[in-house]
């Protein structure tokens, strides 16, 4: 486990908006057609993009994700016991979205990985806001003066900030309402990994990947 570092990086302006953030190309389907743990590590630093109907663009830099494996390899995965009506999107094809409602409140989004039928996906846990921050704050209902670190830290807040919807389940990330783009060449963050959080099974598996110096990471890992 790598200790969480929240030093100098937390002193810069938190979540300032940078209109016109440059975006690389959307990640191709082939990016997701690989082992889930490999994809999860390489997603960090990628740009998550939501285009609203009024033309506003929401952009965040992914800083924390969790992998959930299929084929009976992961007792914490929704796909552990095979396909059901609820989890069928997890079984492919790769590059699709798997959406579900957490605790009956928040919509969580996952990117499906590995060949069709494997039942593997990556949960998006946290993002550093880069563009459209004021709209994200509105979506979150944050009062004036609330820290921008609260905008998209944790999967529930991330879902609120970007306006995730349950009916996105099964849609393609290439043509759907939310896309993910390659990191900038100069933005290849350090990657730490450790146990996932908020689960009761598979707690010893180190399938959580995060940017260790980022103050936008949802929960600091145990030291």
PDB file of C-alpha atoms in Angstrom:
ATOM      1  CA  UNK A   1       0.000   0.000   0.000  1.00  0.00           C
ATOM      2  CA  UNK A   2       1.299   3.464  -0.855  1.00  0.00           C
ATOM      3  CA  UNK A   3       0.566   6.162   1.724  1.00  0.00           C
ATOM      4  CA  UNK A   4      -1.705   8.966   0.547  1.00  0.00           C
ATOM      5  CA  UNK A   5       0.103  12.252  -0.010  1.00  0.00           C
ATOM      6  CA  UNK A   6      -1.907  15.446   0.374  1.00  0.00           C
ATOM      7  CA  UNK A   7       0.866  17.962   0.689  1.00  0.00           C
ATOM      8  CA  UNK A   8       1.871  20.629  -1.827  1.00  0.00           C
ATOM      9  CA  UNK A   9      -0.654  19.625  -4.483  1.00  0.00           C
ATOM     10  CA  UNK A  10      -3.523  20.466  -2.114  1.00  0.00           C
ATOM     11  CA  UNK A  11      -2.321  24.075  -1.879  1.00  0.00           C
ATOM     12  CA  UNK A  12      -3.070  25.017  -5.498  1.00  0.00           C
ATOM     13  CA  UNK A  13      -6.510  26.412  -6.444  1.00  0.00           C
ATOM     14  CA  UNK A  14      -8.966  23.587  -5.932  1.00  0.00           C
ATOM     15  CA  UNK A  15     -10.940  22.540  -9.001  1.00  0.00           C
ATOM     16  CA  UNK A  16     -10.447  25.808 -10.906  1.00  0.00           C
ATOM     17  CA  UNK A  17     -12.230  25.870 -14.265  1.00  0.00           C
ATOM     18  CA  UNK A  18     -10.134  25.826 -17.416  1.00  0.00           C
ATOM     19  CA  UNK A  19     -12.473  26.395 -20.398  1.00  0.00           C
ATOM     20  CA  UNK A  20     -11.383  24.635 -23.532  1.00  0.00           C
ATOM     21  CA  UNK A  21      -9.375  21.858 -21.891  1.00  0.00           C
ATOM     22  CA  UNK A  22      -7.651  20.043 -24.776  1.00  0.00           C
ATOM     23  CA  UNK A  23      -8.756  16.463 -25.238  1.00  0.00           C
ATOM     24  CA  UNK A  24      -6.990  13.555 -26.827  1.00  0.00           C
ATOM     25  CA  UNK A  25      -8.877  11.044 -28.920  1.00  0.00           C
ATOM     26  CA  UNK A  26     -11.536   8.898 -27.254  1.00  0.00           C
ATOM     27  CA  UNK A  27     -10.087   5.639 -26.041  1.00  0.00           C
ATOM     28  CA  UNK A  28     -10.924   2.937 -28.619  1.00  0.00           C
ATOM     29  CA  UNK A  29     -12.874  -0.187 -27.871  1.00  0.00           C
ATOM     30  CA  UNK A  30      -9.630  -2.177 -28.141  1.00  0.00           C
ATOM     31  CA  UNK A  31      -8.323  -0.316 -25.078  1.00  0.00           C
ATOM     32  CA  UNK A  32     -10.999  -2.021 -22.967  1.00  0.00           C
ATOM     33  CA  UNK A  33     -10.651  -5.430 -24.629  1.00  0.00           C
ATOM     34  CA  UNK A  34      -7.796  -6.353 -22.285  1.00  0.00           C
ATOM     35  CA  UNK A  35      -7.334  -7.628 -18.715  1.00  0.00           C
ATOM     36  CA  UNK A  36      -9.390  -5.470 -16.368  1.00  0.00           C
ATOM     37  CA  UNK A  37      -6.577  -4.732 -13.913  1.00  0.00           C
ATOM     38  CA  UNK A  38      -4.330  -3.521 -16.710  1.00  0.00           C
ATOM     39  CA  UNK A  39      -7.031  -1.215 -18.068  1.00  0.00           C
ATOM     40  CA  UNK A  40      -7.835   0.181 -14.607  1.00  0.00           C
ATOM     41  CA  UNK A  41      -4.254   1.275 -14.035  1.00  0.00           C
ATOM     42  CA  UNK A  42      -4.058   2.997 -17.410  1.00  0.00           C
ATOM     43  CA  UNK A  43      -7.386   4.841 -16.984  1.00  0.00           C
ATOM     44  CA  UNK A  44      -5.869   7.161 -14.383  1.00  0.00           C
ATOM     45  CA  UNK A  45      -5.231  10.574 -15.894  1.00  0.00           C
ATOM     46  CA  UNK A  46      -7.779  10.016 -18.681  1.00  0.00           C
ATOM     47  CA  UNK A  47     -10.366  12.757 -19.281  1.00  0.00           C
ATOM     48  CA  UNK A  48     -14.002  11.936 -18.535  1.00  0.00           C
ATOM     49  CA  UNK A  49     -16.307  14.117 -20.654  1.00  0.00           C
ATOM     50  CA  UNK A  50     -20.041  14.801 -20.457  1.00  0.00           C
ATOM     51  CA  UNK A  51     -21.709  17.093 -22.991  1.00  0.00           C
ATOM     52  CA  UNK A  52     -24.935  18.589 -21.689  1.00  0.00           C
ATOM     53  CA  UNK A  53     -27.899  19.383 -23.972  1.00  0.00           C
ATOM     54  CA  UNK A  54     -27.204  23.135 -23.722  1.00  0.00           C
ATOM     55  CA  UNK A  55     -23.665  22.652 -25.029  1.00  0.00           C
ATOM     56  CA  UNK A  56     -21.894  22.864 -21.669  1.00  0.00           C
ATOM     57  CA  UNK A  57     -18.975  20.475 -21.436  1.00  0.00           C
ATOM     58  CA  UNK A  58     -18.046  18.803 -18.161  1.00  0.00           C
ATOM     59  CA  UNK A  59     -14.494  17.475 -18.018  1.00  0.00           C
ATOM     60  CA  UNK A  60     -12.745  15.665 -15.199  1.00  0.00           C
ATOM     61  CA  UNK A  61      -9.380  13.927 -14.825  1.00  0.00           C
ATOM     62  CA  UNK A  62      -9.856  10.409 -13.480  1.00  0.00           C
ATOM     63  CA  UNK A  63      -7.871   9.930 -10.272  1.00  0.00           C
ATOM     64  CA  UNK A  64      -9.474   6.845  -8.684  1.00  0.00           C
ATOM     65  CA  UNK A  65     -11.072   3.678 -10.057  1.00  0.00           C
ATOM     66  CA  UNK A  66     -11.824   0.147  -8.876  1.00  0.00           C
ATOM     67  CA  UNK A  67     -11.694  -3.062 -10.900  1.00  0.00           C
ATOM     68  CA  UNK A  68     -14.294  -5.824 -10.507  1.00  0.00           C
ATOM     69  CA  UNK A  69     -13.496  -9.113 -12.198  1.00  0.00           C
ATOM     70  CA  UNK A  70     -15.715 -11.789 -13.697  1.00  0.00           C
ATOM     71  CA  UNK A  71     -15.667 -15.549 -14.238  1.00  0.00           C
ATOM     72  CA  UNK A  72     -16.052 -16.218 -10.519  1.00  0.00           C
ATOM     73  CA  UNK A  73     -12.696 -14.594  -9.687  1.00  0.00           C
ATOM     74  CA  UNK A  74     -14.034 -11.769  -7.536  1.00  0.00           C
ATOM     75  CA  UNK A  75     -16.637 -12.263  -4.782  1.00  0.00           C
ATOM     76  CA  UNK A  76     -17.307  -8.486  -4.596  1.00  0.00           C
ATOM     77  CA  UNK A  77     -18.235  -8.240  -8.274  1.00  0.00           C
ATOM     78  CA  UNK A  78     -21.853  -7.931  -9.391  1.00  0.00           C
ATOM     79  CA  UNK A  79     -20.966 -10.562 -12.012  1.00  0.00           C
ATOM     80  CA  UNK A  80     -19.597 -13.108  -9.557  1.00  0.00           C
ATOM     81  CA  UNK A  81     -22.560 -15.484  -9.833  1.00  0.00           C
ATOM     82  CA  UNK A  82     -23.082 -15.046 -13.553  1.00  0.00           C
ATOM     83  CA  UNK A  83     -25.333 -12.881 -15.730  1.00  0.00           C
ATOM     84  CA  UNK A  84     -28.669 -11.582 -14.519  1.00  0.00           C
ATOM     85  CA  UNK A  85     -31.121  -9.024 -15.812  1.00  0.00           C
ATOM     86  CA  UNK A  86     -29.476  -6.390 -13.643  1.00  0.00           C
ATOM     87  CA  UNK A  87     -25.809  -7.039 -14.509  1.00  0.00           C
ATOM     88  CA  UNK A  88     -26.021  -8.234 -18.119  1.00  0.00           C
ATOM     89  CA  UNK A  89     -24.212  -5.129 -19.425  1.00  0.00           C
ATOM     90  CA  UNK A  90     -21.110  -6.219 -17.476  1.00  0.00           C
ATOM     91  CA  UNK A  91     -20.734  -9.150 -19.852  1.00  0.00           C
ATOM     92  CA  UNK A  92     -19.863  -7.024 -22.839  1.00  0.00           C
ATOM     93  CA  UNK A  93     -18.959  -6.072 -25.347  1.00  0.00           C
ATOM     94  CA  UNK A  94     -15.946  -4.171 -23.980  1.00  0.00           C
ATOM     95  CA  UNK A  95     -16.186  -0.391 -23.992  1.00  0.00           C
ATOM     96  CA  UNK A  96     -19.857  -0.325 -22.980  1.00  0.00           C
ATOM     97  CA  UNK A  97     -21.170   1.357 -19.854  1.00  0.00           C
ATOM     98  CA  UNK A  98     -22.536  -0.585 -16.906  1.00  0.00           C
ATOM     99  CA  UNK A  99     -24.771   1.689 -14.804  1.00  0.00           C
ATOM    100  CA  UNK A 100     -26.430   0.819 -11.525  1.00  0.00           C
ATOM    101  CA  UNK A 101     -27.987   2.627  -8.580  1.00  0.00           C
ATOM    102  CA  UNK A 102     -26.075   2.459  -5.320  1.00  0.00           C
ATOM    103  CA  UNK A 103     -28.093   2.231  -2.092  1.00  0.00           C
ATOM    104  CA  UNK A 104     -31.128   3.338  -4.084  1.00  0.00           C
ATOM    105  CA  UNK A 105     -29.710   6.870  -4.369  1.00  0.00           C
ATOM    106  CA  UNK A 106     -26.646   7.419  -6.560  1.00  0.00           C
ATOM    107  CA  UNK A 107     -26.033   6.239 -10.115  1.00  0.00           C
ATOM    108  CA  UNK A 108     -22.587   4.693 -10.567  1.00  0.00           C
ATOM    109  CA  UNK A 109     -20.880   4.205 -13.916  1.00  0.00           C
ATOM    110  CA  UNK A 110     -18.468   1.438 -14.907  1.00  0.00           C
ATOM    111  CA  UNK A 111     -16.537   0.730 -18.095  1.00  0.00           C
ATOM    112  CA  UNK A 112     -16.870  -2.881 -19.235  1.00  0.00           C
ATOM    113  CA  UNK A 113     -13.584  -4.672 -19.971  1.00  0.00           C
ATOM    114  CA  UNK A 114     -12.248  -7.941 -21.345  1.00  0.00           C
ATOM    115  CA  UNK A 115     -13.851 -10.034 -24.114  1.00  0.00           C
ATOM    116  CA  UNK A 116     -17.612 -10.479 -24.279  1.00  0.00           C
ATOM    117  CA  UNK A 117     -18.860 -12.896 -21.650  1.00  0.00           C
ATOM    118  CA  UNK A 118     -16.195 -12.269 -18.974  1.00  0.00           C
ATOM    119  CA  UNK A 119     -18.278  -9.958 -16.764  1.00  0.00           C
ATOM    120  CA  UNK A 120     -15.504  -7.522 -15.798  1.00  0.00           C
ATOM    121  CA  UNK A 121     -15.836  -3.758 -15.304  1.00  0.00           C
ATOM    122  CA  UNK A 122     -14.140  -0.716 -13.788  1.00  0.00           C
ATOM    123  CA  UNK A 123     -16.016   1.549 -11.386  1.00  0.00           C
ATOM    124  CA  UNK A 124     -15.271   5.283 -11.709  1.00  0.00           C
ATOM    125  CA  UNK A 125     -14.682   6.551  -8.160  1.00  0.00           C
ATOM    126  CA  UNK A 126     -13.284  10.081  -8.369  1.00  0.00           C
ATOM    127  CA  UNK A 127     -12.234  12.830 -10.771  1.00  0.00           C
ATOM    128  CA  UNK A 128     -10.461  16.164 -10.558  1.00  0.00           C
ATOM    129  CA  UNK A 129     -12.780  18.772 -12.144  1.00  0.00           C
ATOM    130  CA  UNK A 130     -11.181  20.588 -15.079  1.00  0.00           C
ATOM    131  CA  UNK A 131     -14.010  22.234 -16.987  1.00  0.00           C
ATOM    132  CA  UNK A 132     -17.646  23.069 -16.236  1.00  0.00           C
ATOM    133  CA  UNK A 133     -16.957  23.176 -12.512  1.00  0.00           C
ATOM    134  CA  UNK A 134     -19.737  25.641 -11.716  1.00  0.00           C
ATOM    135  CA  UNK A 135     -22.300  23.386 -13.394  1.00  0.00           C
ATOM    136  CA  UNK A 136     -20.943  20.419 -11.457  1.00  0.00           C
ATOM    137  CA  UNK A 137     -21.358  22.388  -8.232  1.00  0.00           C
ATOM    138  CA  UNK A 138     -24.954  23.150  -9.192  1.00  0.00           C
ATOM    139  CA  UNK A 139     -25.615  19.465  -9.841  1.00  0.00           C
ATOM    140  CA  UNK A 140     -24.180  18.681  -6.412  1.00  0.00           C
ATOM    141  CA  UNK A 141     -26.137  21.446  -4.693  1.00  0.00           C
ATOM    142  CA  UNK A 142     -22.985  22.768  -3.038  1.00  0.00           C
ATOM    143  CA  UNK A 143     -23.363  25.995  -1.058  1.00  0.00           C
ATOM    144  CA  UNK A 144     -21.172  29.020  -1.669  1.00  0.00           C
ATOM    145  CA  UNK A 145     -17.855  28.529   0.052  1.00  0.00           C
ATOM    146  CA  UNK A 146     -17.909  24.743  -0.053  1.00  0.00           C
ATOM    147  CA  UNK A 147     -14.608  23.259  -1.167  1.00  0.00           C
ATOM    148  CA  UNK A 148     -14.246  22.147  -4.770  1.00  0.00           C
ATOM    149  CA  UNK A 149     -12.621  19.022  -3.387  1.00  0.00           C
ATOM    150  CA  UNK A 150     -16.181  17.870  -2.604  1.00  0.00           C
ATOM    151  CA  UNK A 151     -17.351  18.129  -6.226  1.00  0.00           C
ATOM    152  CA  UNK A 152     -16.424  14.698  -7.573  1.00  0.00           C
ATOM    153  CA  UNK A 153     -14.630  12.849  -4.778  1.00  0.00           C
ATOM    154  CA  UNK A 154     -16.242   9.436  -4.396  1.00  0.00           C
ATOM    155  CA  UNK A 155     -18.534   7.571  -6.826  1.00  0.00           C
ATOM    156  CA  UNK A 156     -21.797   9.080  -5.545  1.00  0.00           C
ATOM    157  CA  UNK A 157     -20.544  12.655  -5.795  1.00  0.00           C
ATOM    158  CA  UNK A 158     -18.963  11.955  -9.168  1.00  0.00           C
ATOM    159  CA  UNK A 159     -22.303  10.638 -10.430  1.00  0.00           C
ATOM    160  CA  UNK A 160     -24.136  13.726  -9.193  1.00  0.00           C
ATOM    161  CA  UNK A 161     -21.547  16.161 -10.562  1.00  0.00           C
ATOM    162  CA  UNK A 162     -21.658  14.668 -14.066  1.00  0.00           C
ATOM    163  CA  UNK A 163     -25.366  13.868 -13.998  1.00  0.00           C
ATOM    164  CA  UNK A 164     -25.002  10.124 -14.531  1.00  0.00           C
ATOM    165  CA  UNK A 165     -28.267   8.431 -15.524  1.00  0.00           C
ATOM    166  CA  UNK A 166     -29.398   4.850 -15.064  1.00  0.00           C
ATOM    167  CA  UNK A 167     -30.633   4.501 -18.632  1.00  0.00           C
ATOM    168  CA  UNK A 168     -27.056   4.869 -19.898  1.00  0.00           C
ATOM    169  CA  UNK A 169     -26.619   1.214 -18.974  1.00  0.00           C
ATOM    170  CA  UNK A 170     -25.398  -0.725 -22.009  1.00  0.00           C
ATOM    171  CA  UNK A 171     -24.556   2.328 -24.130  1.00  0.00           C
ATOM    172  CA  UNK A 172     -21.209   2.692 -25.918  1.00  0.00           C
ATOM    173  CA  UNK A 173     -18.655   5.111 -24.488  1.00  0.00           C
ATOM    174  CA  UNK A 174     -17.779   6.077 -28.073  1.00  0.00           C
ATOM    175  CA  UNK A 175     -21.279   7.241 -29.010  1.00  0.00           C
ATOM    176  CA  UNK A 176     -22.963   7.691 -25.640  1.00  0.00           C
ATOM    177  CA  UNK A 177     -23.556  10.682 -23.384  1.00  0.00           C
ATOM    178  CA  UNK A 178     -20.205  10.289 -21.618  1.00  0.00           C
ATOM    179  CA  UNK A 179     -16.843   9.617 -23.257  1.00  0.00           C
ATOM    180  CA  UNK A 180     -13.327   9.005 -21.985  1.00  0.00           C
ATOM    181  CA  UNK A 181     -10.241  10.423 -23.699  1.00  0.00           C
ATOM    182  CA  UNK A 182      -6.542   9.664 -23.582  1.00  0.00           C
ATOM    183  CA  UNK A 183      -4.462  11.534 -21.003  1.00  0.00           C
ATOM    184  CA  UNK A 184      -2.250  14.346 -22.183  1.00  0.00           C
ATOM    185  CA  UNK A 185       1.252  13.036 -23.054  1.00  0.00           C
ATOM    186  CA  UNK A 186       2.675  15.003 -20.123  1.00  0.00           C
ATOM    187  CA  UNK A 187       0.028  13.727 -17.702  1.00  0.00           C
ATOM    188  CA  UNK A 188       1.012  10.170 -16.891  1.00  0.00           C
ATOM    189  CA  UNK A 189       0.425  10.062 -13.143  1.00  0.00           C
ATOM    190  CA  UNK A 190       2.030   7.828 -10.602  1.00  0.00           C
ATOM    191  CA  UNK A 191      -0.272   4.924  -9.800  1.00  0.00           C
ATOM    192  CA  UNK A 192      -0.891   3.377  -6.392  1.00  0.00           C
ATOM    193  CA  UNK A 193      -3.122   0.434  -5.624  1.00  0.00           C
ATOM    194  CA  UNK A 194      -4.712  -1.121  -2.590  1.00  0.00           C
ATOM    195  CA  UNK A 195      -7.889  -2.785  -1.294  1.00  0.00           C
ATOM    196  CA  UNK A 196     -11.263  -1.511  -2.467  1.00  0.00           C
ATOM    197  CA  UNK A 197     -13.569   0.322  -0.081  1.00  0.00           C
ATOM    198  CA  UNK A 198     -17.246   0.037   0.812  1.00  0.00           C
ATOM    199  CA  UNK A 199     -17.445  -3.713   0.181  1.00  0.00           C
ATOM    200  CA  UNK A 200     -17.822  -6.767   2.426  1.00  0.00           C
ATOM    201  CA  UNK A 201     -16.301  -9.475   0.232  1.00  0.00           C
ATOM    202  CA  UNK A 202     -12.945  -9.578  -1.508  1.00  0.00           C
ATOM    203  CA  UNK A 203     -11.635  -6.925   0.876  1.00  0.00           C
ATOM    204  CA  UNK A 204      -8.050  -8.191   0.651  1.00  0.00           C
ATOM    205  CA  UNK A 205      -7.846  -7.858  -3.137  1.00  0.00           C
ATOM    206  CA  UNK A 206      -5.838  -4.792  -4.170  1.00  0.00           C
ATOM    207  CA  UNK A 207      -8.059  -3.796  -7.105  1.00  0.00           C
ATOM    208  CA  UNK A 208      -8.359  -0.093  -6.259  1.00  0.00           C
ATOM    209  CA  UNK A 209      -6.142   2.199  -8.343  1.00  0.00           C
ATOM    210  CA  UNK A 210      -5.569   5.862  -7.553  1.00  0.00           C
ATOM    211  CA  UNK A 211      -3.249   8.839  -8.017  1.00  0.00           C
ATOM    212  CA  UNK A 212      -1.495   8.940  -4.620  1.00  0.00           C
ATOM    213  CA  UNK A 213      -0.808  12.696  -4.504  1.00  0.00           C
ATOM    214  CA  UNK A 214      -4.297  13.767  -5.589  1.00  0.00           C
ATOM    215  CA  UNK A 215      -6.526  15.492  -2.993  1.00  0.00           C
ATOM    216  CA  UNK A 216      -9.533  14.457  -5.102  1.00  0.00           C
ATOM    217  CA  UNK A 217      -9.105  10.761  -4.214  1.00  0.00           C
ATOM    218  CA  UNK A 218     -12.247   9.585  -2.431  1.00  0.00           C
ATOM    219  CA  UNK A 219     -10.794   8.056   0.722  1.00  0.00           C
ATOM    220  CA  UNK A 220      -7.213   8.123   1.949  1.00  0.00           C
ATOM    221  CA  UNK A 221      -5.844   4.604   2.214  1.00  0.00           C
ATOM    222  CA  UNK A 222      -4.753   3.218   5.568  1.00  0.00           C
ATOM    223  CA  UNK A 223      -1.231   4.247   6.441  1.00  0.00           C
TER     224      UNK A 223
END
